[in-house]
mmCIF file of C-alpha atoms in Angstrom:
data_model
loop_
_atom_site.group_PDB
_atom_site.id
_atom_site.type_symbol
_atom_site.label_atom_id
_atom_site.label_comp_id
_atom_site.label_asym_id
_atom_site.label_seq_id
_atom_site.Cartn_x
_atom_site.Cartn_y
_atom_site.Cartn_z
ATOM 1 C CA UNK A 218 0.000 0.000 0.000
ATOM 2 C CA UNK A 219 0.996 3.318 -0.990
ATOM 3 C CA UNK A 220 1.736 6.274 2.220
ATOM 4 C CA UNK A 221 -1.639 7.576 0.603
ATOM 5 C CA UNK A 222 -3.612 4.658 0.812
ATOM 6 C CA UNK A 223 -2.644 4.217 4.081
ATOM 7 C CA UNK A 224 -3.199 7.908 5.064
ATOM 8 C CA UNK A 225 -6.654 7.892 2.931
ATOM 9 C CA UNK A 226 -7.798 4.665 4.852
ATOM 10 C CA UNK A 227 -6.649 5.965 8.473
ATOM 11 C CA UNK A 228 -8.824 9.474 7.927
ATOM 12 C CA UNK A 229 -11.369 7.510 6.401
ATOM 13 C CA UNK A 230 -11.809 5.014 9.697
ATOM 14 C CA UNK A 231 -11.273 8.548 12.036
ATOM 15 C CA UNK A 232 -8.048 6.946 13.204
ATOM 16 C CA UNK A 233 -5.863 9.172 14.256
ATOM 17 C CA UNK A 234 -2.080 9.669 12.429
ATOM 18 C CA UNK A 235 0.261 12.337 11.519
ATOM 19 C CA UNK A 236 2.016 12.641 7.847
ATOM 20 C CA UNK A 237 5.836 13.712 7.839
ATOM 21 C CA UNK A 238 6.491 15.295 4.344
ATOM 22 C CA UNK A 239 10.143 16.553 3.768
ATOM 23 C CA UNK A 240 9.680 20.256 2.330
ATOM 24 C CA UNK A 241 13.693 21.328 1.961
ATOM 25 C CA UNK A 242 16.656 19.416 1.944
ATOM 26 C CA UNK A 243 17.644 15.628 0.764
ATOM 27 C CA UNK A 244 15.202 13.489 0.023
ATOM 28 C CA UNK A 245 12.880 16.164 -0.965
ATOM 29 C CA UNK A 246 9.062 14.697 -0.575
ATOM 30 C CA UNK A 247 9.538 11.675 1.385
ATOM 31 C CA UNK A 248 7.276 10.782 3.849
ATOM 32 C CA UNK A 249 6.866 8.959 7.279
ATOM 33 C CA UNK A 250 2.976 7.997 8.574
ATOM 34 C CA UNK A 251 3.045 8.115 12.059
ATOM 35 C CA UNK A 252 0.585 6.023 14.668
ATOM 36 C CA UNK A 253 0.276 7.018 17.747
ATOM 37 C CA UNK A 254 0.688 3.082 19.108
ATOM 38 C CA UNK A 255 4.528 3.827 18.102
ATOM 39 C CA UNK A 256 4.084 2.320 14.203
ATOM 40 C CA UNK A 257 5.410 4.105 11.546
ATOM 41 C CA UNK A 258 5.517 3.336 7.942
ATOM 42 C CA UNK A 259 7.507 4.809 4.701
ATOM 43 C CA UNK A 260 11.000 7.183 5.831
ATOM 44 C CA UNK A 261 12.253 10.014 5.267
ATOM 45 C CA UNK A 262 15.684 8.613 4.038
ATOM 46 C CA UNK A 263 17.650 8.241 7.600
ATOM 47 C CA UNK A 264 17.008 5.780 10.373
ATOM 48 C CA UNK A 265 18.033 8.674 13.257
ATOM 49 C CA UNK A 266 16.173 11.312 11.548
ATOM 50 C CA UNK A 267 12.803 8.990 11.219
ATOM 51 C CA UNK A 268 13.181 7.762 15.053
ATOM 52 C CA UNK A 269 13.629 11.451 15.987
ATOM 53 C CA UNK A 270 10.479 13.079 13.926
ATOM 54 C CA UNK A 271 8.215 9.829 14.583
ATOM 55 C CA UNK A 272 8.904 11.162 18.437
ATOM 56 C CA UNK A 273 7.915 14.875 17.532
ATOM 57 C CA UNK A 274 5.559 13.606 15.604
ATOM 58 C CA UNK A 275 3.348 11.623 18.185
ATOM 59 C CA UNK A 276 3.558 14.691 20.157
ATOM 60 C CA UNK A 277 2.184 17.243 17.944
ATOM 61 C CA UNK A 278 0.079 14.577 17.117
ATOM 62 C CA UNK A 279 -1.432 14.065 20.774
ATOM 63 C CA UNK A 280 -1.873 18.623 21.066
ATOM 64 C CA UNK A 281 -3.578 18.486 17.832
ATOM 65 C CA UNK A 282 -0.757 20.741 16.180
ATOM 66 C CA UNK A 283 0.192 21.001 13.065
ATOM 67 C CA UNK A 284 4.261 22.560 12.110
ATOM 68 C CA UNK A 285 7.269 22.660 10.265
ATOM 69 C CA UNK A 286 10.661 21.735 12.122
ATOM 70 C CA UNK A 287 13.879 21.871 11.499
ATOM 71 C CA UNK A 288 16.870 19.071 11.969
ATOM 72 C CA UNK A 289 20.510 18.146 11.140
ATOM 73 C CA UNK A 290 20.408 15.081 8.127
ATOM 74 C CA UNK A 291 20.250 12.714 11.372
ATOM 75 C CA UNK A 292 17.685 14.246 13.223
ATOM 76 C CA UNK A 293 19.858 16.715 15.314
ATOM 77 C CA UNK A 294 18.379 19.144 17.355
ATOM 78 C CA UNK A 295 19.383 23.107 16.677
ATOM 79 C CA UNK A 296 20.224 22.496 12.787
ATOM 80 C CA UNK A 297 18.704 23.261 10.076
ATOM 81 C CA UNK A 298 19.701 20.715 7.125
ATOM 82 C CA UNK A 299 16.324 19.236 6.928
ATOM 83 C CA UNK A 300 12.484 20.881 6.943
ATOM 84 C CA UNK A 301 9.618 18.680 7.961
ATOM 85 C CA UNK A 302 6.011 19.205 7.571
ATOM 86 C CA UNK A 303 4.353 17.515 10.454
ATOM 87 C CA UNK A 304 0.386 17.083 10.046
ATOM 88 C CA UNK A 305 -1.424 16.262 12.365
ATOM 89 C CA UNK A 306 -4.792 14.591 12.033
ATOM 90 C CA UNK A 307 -6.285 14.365 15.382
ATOM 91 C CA UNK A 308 -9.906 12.872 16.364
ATOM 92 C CA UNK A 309 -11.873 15.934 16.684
ATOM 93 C CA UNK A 310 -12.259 17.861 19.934
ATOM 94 C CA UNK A 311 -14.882 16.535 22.051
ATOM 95 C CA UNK A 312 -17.784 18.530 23.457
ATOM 96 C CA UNK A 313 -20.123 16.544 25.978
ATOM 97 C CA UNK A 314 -23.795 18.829 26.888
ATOM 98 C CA UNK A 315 -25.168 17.427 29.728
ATOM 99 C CA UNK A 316 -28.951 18.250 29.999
ATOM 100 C CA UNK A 317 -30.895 17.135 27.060
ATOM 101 C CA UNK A 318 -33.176 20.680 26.341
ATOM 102 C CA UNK A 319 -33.955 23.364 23.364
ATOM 103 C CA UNK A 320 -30.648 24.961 24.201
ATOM 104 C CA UNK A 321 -28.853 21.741 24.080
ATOM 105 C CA UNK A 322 -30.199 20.937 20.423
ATOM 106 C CA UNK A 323 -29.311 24.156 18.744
ATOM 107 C CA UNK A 324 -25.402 24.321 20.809
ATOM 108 C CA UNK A 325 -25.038 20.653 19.110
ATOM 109 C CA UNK A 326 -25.765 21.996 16.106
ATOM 110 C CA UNK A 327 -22.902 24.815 16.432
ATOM 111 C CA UNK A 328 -20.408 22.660 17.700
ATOM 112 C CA UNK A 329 -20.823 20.487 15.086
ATOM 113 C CA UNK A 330 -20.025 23.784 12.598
ATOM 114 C CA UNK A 331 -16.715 24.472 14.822
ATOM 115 C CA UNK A 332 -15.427 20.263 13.808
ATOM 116 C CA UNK A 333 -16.381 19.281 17.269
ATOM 117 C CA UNK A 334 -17.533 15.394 18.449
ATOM 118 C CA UNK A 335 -20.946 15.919 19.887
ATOM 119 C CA UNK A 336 -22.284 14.066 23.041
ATOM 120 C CA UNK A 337 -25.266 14.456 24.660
ATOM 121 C CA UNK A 338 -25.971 12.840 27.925
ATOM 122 C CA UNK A 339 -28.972 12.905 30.029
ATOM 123 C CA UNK A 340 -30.180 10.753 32.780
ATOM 124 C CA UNK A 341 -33.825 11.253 31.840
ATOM 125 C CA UNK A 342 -34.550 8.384 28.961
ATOM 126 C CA UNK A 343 -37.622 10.327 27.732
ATOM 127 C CA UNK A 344 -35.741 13.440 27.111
ATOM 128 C CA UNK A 345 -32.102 11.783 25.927
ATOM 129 C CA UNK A 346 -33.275 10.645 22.392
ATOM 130 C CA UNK A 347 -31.572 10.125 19.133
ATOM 131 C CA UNK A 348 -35.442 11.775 17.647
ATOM 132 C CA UNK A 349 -34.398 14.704 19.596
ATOM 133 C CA UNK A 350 -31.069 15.076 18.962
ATOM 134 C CA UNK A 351 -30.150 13.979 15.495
ATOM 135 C CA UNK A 352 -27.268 16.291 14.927
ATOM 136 C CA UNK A 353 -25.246 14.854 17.737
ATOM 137 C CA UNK A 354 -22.349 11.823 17.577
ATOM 138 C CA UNK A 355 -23.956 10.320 20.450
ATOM 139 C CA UNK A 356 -26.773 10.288 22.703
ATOM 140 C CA UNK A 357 -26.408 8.728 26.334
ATOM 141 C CA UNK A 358 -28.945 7.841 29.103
ATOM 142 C CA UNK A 359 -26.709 8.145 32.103
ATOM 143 C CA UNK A 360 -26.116 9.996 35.165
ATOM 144 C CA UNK A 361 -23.297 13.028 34.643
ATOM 145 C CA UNK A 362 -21.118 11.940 37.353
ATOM 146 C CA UNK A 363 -21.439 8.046 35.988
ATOM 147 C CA UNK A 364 -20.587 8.976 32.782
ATOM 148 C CA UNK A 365 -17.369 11.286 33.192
ATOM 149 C CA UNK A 366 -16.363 8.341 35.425
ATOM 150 C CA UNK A 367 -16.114 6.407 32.569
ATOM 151 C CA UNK A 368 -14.842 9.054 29.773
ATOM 152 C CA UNK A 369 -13.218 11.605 32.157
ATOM 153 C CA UNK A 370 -9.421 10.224 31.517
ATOM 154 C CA UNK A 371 -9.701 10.689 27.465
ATOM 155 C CA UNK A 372 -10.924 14.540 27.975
ATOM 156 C CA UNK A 373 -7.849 17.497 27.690
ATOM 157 C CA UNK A 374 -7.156 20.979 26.989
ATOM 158 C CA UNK A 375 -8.972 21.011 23.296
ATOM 159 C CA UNK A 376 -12.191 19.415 24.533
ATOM 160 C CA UNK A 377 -15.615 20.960 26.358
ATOM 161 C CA UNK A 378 -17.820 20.022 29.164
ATOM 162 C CA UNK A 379 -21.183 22.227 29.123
ATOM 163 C CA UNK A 380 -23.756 21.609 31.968
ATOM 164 C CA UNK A 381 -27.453 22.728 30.419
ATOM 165 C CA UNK A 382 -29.299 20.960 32.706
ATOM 166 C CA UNK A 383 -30.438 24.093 35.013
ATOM 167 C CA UNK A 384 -31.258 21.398 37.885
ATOM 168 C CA UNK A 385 -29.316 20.884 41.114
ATOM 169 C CA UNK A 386 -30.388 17.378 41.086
ATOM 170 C CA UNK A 387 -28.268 17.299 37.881
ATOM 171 C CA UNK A 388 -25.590 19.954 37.685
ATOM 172 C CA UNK A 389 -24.084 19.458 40.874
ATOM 173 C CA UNK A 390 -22.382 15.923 40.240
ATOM 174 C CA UNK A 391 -22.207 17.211 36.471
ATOM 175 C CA UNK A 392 -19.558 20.047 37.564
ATOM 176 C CA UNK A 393 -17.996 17.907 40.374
ATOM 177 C CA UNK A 394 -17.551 15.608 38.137
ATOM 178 C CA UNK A 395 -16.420 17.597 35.330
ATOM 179 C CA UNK A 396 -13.513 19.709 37.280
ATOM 180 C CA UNK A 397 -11.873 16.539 37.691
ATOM 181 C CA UNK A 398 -11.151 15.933 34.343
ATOM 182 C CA UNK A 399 -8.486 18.461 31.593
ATOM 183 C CA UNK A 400 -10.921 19.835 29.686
ATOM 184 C CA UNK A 401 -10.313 23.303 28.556
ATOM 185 C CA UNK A 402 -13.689 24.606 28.892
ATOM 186 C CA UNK A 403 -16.120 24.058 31.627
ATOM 187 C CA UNK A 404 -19.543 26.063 31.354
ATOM 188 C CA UNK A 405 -22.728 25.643 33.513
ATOM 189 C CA UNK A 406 -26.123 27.382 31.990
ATOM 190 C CA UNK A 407 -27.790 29.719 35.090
ATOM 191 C CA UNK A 408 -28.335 33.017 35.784
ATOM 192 C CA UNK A 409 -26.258 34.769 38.238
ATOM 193 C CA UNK A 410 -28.453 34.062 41.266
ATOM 194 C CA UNK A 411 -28.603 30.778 40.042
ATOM 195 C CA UNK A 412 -24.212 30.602 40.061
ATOM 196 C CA UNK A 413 -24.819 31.866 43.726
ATOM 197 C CA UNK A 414 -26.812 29.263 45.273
ATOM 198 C CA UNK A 415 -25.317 26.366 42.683
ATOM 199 C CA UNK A 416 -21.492 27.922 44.355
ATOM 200 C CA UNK A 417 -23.221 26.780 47.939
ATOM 201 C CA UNK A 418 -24.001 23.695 46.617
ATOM 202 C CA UNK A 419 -20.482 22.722 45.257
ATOM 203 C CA UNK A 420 -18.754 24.084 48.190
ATOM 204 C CA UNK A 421 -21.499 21.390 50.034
ATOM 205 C CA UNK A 422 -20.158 18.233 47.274
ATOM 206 C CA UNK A 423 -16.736 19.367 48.501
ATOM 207 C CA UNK A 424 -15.132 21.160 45.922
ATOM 208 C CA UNK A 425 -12.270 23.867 46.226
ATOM 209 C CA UNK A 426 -12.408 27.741 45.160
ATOM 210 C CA UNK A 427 -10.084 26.673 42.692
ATOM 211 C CA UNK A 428 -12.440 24.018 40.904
ATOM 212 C CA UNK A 429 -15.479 26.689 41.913
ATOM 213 C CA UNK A 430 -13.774 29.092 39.876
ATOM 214 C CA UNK A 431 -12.692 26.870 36.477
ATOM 215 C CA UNK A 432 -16.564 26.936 35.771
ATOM 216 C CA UNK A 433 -18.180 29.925 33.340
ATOM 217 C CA UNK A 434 -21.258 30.394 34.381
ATOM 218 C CA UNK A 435 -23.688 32.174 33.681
ATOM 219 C CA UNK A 436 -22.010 30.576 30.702
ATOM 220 C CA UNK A 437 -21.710 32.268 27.469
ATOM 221 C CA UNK A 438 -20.198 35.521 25.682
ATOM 222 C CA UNK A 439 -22.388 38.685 26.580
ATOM 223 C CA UNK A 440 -23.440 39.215 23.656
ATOM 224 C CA UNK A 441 -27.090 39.991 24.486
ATOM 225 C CA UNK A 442 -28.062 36.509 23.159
ATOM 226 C CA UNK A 443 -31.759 35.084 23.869
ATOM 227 C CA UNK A 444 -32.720 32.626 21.812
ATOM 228 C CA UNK A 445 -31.370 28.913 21.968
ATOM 229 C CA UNK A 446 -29.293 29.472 18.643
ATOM 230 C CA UNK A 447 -27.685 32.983 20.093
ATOM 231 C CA UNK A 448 -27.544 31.647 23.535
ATOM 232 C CA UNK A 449 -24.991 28.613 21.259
ATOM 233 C CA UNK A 450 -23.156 31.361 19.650
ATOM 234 C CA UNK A 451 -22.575 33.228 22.656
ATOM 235 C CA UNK A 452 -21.314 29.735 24.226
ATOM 236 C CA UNK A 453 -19.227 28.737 21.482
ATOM 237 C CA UNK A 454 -17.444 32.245 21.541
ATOM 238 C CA UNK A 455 -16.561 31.727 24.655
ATOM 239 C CA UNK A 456 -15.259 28.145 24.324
ATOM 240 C CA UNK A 457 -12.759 29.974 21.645
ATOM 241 C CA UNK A 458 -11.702 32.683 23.356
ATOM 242 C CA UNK A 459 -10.763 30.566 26.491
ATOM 243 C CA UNK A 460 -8.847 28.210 24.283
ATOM 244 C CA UNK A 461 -7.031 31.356 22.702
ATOM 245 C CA UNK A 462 -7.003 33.336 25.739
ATOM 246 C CA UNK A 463 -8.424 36.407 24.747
ATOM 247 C CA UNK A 464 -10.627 39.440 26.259
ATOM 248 C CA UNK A 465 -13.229 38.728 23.041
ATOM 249 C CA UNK A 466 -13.600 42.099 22.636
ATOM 250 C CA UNK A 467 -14.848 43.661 18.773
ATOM 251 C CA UNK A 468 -11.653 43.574 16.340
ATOM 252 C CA UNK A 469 -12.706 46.987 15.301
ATOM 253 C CA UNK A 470 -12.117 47.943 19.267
ATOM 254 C CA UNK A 471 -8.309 46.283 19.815
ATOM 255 C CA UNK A 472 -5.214 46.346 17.539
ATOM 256 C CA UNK A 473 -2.442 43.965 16.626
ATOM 257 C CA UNK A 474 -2.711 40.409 14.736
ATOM 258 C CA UNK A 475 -6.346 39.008 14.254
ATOM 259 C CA UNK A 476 -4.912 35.497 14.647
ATOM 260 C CA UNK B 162 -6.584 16.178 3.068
ATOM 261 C CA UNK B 163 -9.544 15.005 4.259
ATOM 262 C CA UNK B 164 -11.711 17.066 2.349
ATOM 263 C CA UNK B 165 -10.198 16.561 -0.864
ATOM 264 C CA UNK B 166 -10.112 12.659 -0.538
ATOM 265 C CA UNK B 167 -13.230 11.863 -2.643
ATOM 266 C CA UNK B 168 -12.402 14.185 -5.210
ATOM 267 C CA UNK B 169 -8.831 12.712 -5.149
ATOM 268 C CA UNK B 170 -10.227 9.046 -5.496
ATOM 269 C CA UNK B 171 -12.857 9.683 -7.937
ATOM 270 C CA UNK B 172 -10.126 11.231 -10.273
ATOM 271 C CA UNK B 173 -7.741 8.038 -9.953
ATOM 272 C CA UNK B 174 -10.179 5.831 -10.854
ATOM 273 C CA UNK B 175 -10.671 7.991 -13.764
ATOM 274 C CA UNK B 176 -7.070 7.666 -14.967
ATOM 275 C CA UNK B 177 -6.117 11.717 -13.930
ATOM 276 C CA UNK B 178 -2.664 12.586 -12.106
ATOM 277 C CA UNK B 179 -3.022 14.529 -9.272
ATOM 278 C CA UNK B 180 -0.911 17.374 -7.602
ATOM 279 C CA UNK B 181 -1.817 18.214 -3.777
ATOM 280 C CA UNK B 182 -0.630 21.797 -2.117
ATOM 281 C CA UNK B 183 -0.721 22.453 1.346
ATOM 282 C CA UNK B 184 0.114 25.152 3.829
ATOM 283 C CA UNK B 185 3.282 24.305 5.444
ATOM 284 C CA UNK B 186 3.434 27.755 6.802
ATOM 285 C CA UNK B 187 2.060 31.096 7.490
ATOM 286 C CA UNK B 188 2.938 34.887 8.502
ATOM 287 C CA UNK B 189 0.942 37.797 9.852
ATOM 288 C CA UNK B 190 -2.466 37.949 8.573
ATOM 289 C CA UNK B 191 -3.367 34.795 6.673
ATOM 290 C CA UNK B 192 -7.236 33.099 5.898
ATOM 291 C CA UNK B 193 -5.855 29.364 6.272
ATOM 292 C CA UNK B 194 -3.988 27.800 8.888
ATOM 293 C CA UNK B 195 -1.216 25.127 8.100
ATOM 294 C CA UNK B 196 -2.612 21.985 6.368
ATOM 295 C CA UNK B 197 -4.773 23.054 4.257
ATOM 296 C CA UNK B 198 -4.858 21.371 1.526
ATOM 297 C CA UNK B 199 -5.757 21.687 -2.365
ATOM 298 C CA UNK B 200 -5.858 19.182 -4.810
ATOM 299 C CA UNK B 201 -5.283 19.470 -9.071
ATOM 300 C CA UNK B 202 -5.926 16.842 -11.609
ATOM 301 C CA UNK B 203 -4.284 17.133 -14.977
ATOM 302 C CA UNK B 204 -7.281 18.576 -16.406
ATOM 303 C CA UNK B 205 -6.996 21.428 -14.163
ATOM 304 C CA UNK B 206 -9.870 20.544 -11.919
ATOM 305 C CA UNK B 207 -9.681 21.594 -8.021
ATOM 306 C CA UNK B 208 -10.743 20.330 -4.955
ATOM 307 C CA UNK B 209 -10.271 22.124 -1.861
ATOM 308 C CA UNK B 210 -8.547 25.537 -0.775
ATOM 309 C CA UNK B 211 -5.038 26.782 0.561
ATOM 310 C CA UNK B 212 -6.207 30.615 0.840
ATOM 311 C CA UNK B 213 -9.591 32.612 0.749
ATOM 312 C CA UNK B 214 -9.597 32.722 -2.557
ATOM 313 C CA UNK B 215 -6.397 34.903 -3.135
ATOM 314 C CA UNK B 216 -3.991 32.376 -4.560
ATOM 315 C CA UNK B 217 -5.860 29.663 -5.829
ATOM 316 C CA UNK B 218 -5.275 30.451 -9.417
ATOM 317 C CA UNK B 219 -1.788 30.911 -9.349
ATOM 318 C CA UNK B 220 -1.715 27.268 -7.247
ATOM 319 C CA UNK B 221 -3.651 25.346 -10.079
ATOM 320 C CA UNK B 222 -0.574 26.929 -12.786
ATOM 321 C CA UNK B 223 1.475 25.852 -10.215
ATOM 322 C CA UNK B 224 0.198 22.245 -9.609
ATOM 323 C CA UNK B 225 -0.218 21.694 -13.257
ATOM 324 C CA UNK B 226 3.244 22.577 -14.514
ATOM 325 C CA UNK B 227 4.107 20.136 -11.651
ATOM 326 C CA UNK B 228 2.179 17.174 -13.194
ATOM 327 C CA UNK B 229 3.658 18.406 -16.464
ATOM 328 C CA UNK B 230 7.339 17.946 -15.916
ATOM 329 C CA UNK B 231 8.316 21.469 -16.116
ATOM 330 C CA UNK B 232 8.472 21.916 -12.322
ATOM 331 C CA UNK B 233 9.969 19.893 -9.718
ATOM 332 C CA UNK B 234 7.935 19.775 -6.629
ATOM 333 C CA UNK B 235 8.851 22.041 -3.000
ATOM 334 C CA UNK B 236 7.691 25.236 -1.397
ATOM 335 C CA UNK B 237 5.873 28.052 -3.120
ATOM 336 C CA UNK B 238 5.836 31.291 -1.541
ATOM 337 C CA UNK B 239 2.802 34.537 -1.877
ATOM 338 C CA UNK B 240 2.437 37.250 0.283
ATOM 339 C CA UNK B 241 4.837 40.594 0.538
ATOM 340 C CA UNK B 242 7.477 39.287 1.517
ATOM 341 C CA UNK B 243 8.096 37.747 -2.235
ATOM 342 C CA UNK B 244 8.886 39.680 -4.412
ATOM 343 C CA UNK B 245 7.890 37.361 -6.975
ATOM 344 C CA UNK B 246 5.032 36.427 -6.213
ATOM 345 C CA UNK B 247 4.070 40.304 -5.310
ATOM 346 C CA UNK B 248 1.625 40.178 -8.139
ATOM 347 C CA UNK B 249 -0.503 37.511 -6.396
ATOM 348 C CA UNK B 250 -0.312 38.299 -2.579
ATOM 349 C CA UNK B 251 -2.474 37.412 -0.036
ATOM 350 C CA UNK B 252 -5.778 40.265 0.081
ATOM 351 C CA UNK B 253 -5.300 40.096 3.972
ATOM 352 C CA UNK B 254 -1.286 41.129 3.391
ATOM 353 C CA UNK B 255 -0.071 37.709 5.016
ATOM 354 C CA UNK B 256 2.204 35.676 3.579
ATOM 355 C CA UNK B 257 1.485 31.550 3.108
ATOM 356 C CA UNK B 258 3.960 29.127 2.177
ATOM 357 C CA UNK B 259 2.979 26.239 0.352
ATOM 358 C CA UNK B 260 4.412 22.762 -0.884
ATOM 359 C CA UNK B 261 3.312 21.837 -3.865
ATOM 360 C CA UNK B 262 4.091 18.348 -4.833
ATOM 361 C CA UNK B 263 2.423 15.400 -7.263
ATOM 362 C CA UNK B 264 0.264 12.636 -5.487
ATOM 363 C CA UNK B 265 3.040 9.793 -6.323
ATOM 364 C CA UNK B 266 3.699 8.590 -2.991
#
């Protein structure tokens, strides 16, 4: 099999590789495919320099990240003989909506816009449907806390955790759950005297300031949004501008790069 | 890649070469990040995009002189820093770098 045919049929079953291409130097165009189990196939012309990007490789890989780097003809570090393209073809970035309601629906439906892996979950069997939520990956019938038991470990920095369910009943082991785990962005739907009383109640399940604080709530971008669809845009804003760390203000209002 | 993978397939099994161009690089302002990807067949059809629009036509002259044998493959440069390649810069004043290679591997 060709490195494309292998590529094509990886991307095709959503398993996740990274493609070495070398862009200057010796060897222009060859390529190493790299697993993240610690396979490899094809090289890029020199046993130390394959060992060395396969390494970089899996680790861009595992961030989701996507370079060029530079090396000596044997994979030394600090030259600049060889350029590599490393691509990285991740799963997608997970987002996981607990609380199966009309806001729920219509945030699915952005985060399936931004690339992301939708799930669903919802203890309630009569409101967790795949009817009712066609646009999402997956739909679960399980309690919050049961579930991120069981998924928690696989979540990091690039995926979401957002708590719709607007019931204590719910929402607390959602969000005691949830600060256990890496994601990047933890949001919990409620207004602000809602956040009050729900703070009470997670200092009561025995969670720290610290994990208090990681959660946005009243969750969202203030944009003004009212409707489910806005209320998603306003969430999904904010789920970017965590992950890139800025003040989402209007470009018009700030200078310097846009990216 | 992904994207252009049908297009890419239903060309092969129509006999066409193919020659892919991706990002490999950016500066400053630029619409597409690293990775993306466009695809040529040797009858000058396109899948995919490296830019928002801006370069795409000087890629596909690119891609197809490529498949031609009048260009080896490696990195193409547009944006202001190229002097060259002035005449077709990025709208957003960036500067991408792409490699632009045939599908023989």
């Amino acid at each position: 099999m060709s490195r494309y045919e292998e590529l094509r049929d990886a991307l095709r079953a959503g398993e996740p590789v990274a493609l070495a291409t070398v862009i200057e130097g010796p060897n222009l165009g060859a390529k190493l495919l790299v697993r993240p189990d610690g396979g490899a196939e094809g090289s890029l012309g020199d046993e130390n320099l394959d060992r060395v990007v396969a390494r970089d490789a899996r680790g861009e890989l595992e961030a989701g990240l996507t370079s060029t780097r530079h090396y000596g003809a044997h994979g030394e570090a600090r030259e600049r003989d060889v350029s590599v393209f490393i691509e990285s073809f991740a799963l997608p970035p997970r987002m996981i909506i607990f609380g199966a309601v009309d806001f729920t629906a219509a945030l699915a439906k952005v985060a399936k816009v931004l690339g992301y892996h939708v799930t669903v979950c919802d203890a309630r069997a009569v409101f967790a449907t795949v009817l009712r939520f066609p646009m999402a990956d997956e739909v679960i019938n399980d309690w919050p806390d049961r579930y991120l038991a069981k998924v928690g470990d696989e979540l990091g920095p690039r995926d979401a955790i957002c708590v719709l369910t607007h019931d204590h009943k719910f929402d607390v082991p959602a969000i005691a759950g949830a600060v256990k785990t890496g994601v990047g962005y933890l949001g919990a739907m409620g207004s602000r005297r809602t956040h009050e009383a729900r703070r009470e109640r997670l200092r009561d399940a025995g969670l720290t300031e610290e994990e208090i604080a990681r959660v946005m709530s009243p969750i969202g971008l203030d944009i003004g949004a009212r409707t489910p669809e806005e209320t998603a845009v306003a969430i999904c804003a904010e789920v970017i501008a965590l992950r890139t760390g800025r003040r989402a203000q209007s470009l018009r209002d700030t200078a310097g790069p846009i990216h | 890649m992904k994207e252009v993978l049908d297009d890419i397939e239903r060309w092969h099994a129509a006999g066409h070469r193919v020659a892919v161009a991706r990002v490999v690089g950016t500066e400053g302002s630029s619409p597409r990040d690293p990775g993306a990807t466009m695809a040529v067949n040797d009858a000058g059809e396109v899948a995919g995009s490296v830019s928002g629009g801006c370069v795409e036509g000087a890629v596909v002259q690119e891609a197809l002189a490529i498949l031609a044998g009048e260009k080896e493959r490696g990195i193409v440069t547009f944006g202001f820093s190229d002097d060259e390649a002035f005449a077709v810069g990025l709208t957003c004043g960036g500067t991408i770098r792409l490699f632009v290679e045939p599908l023989d591997w």
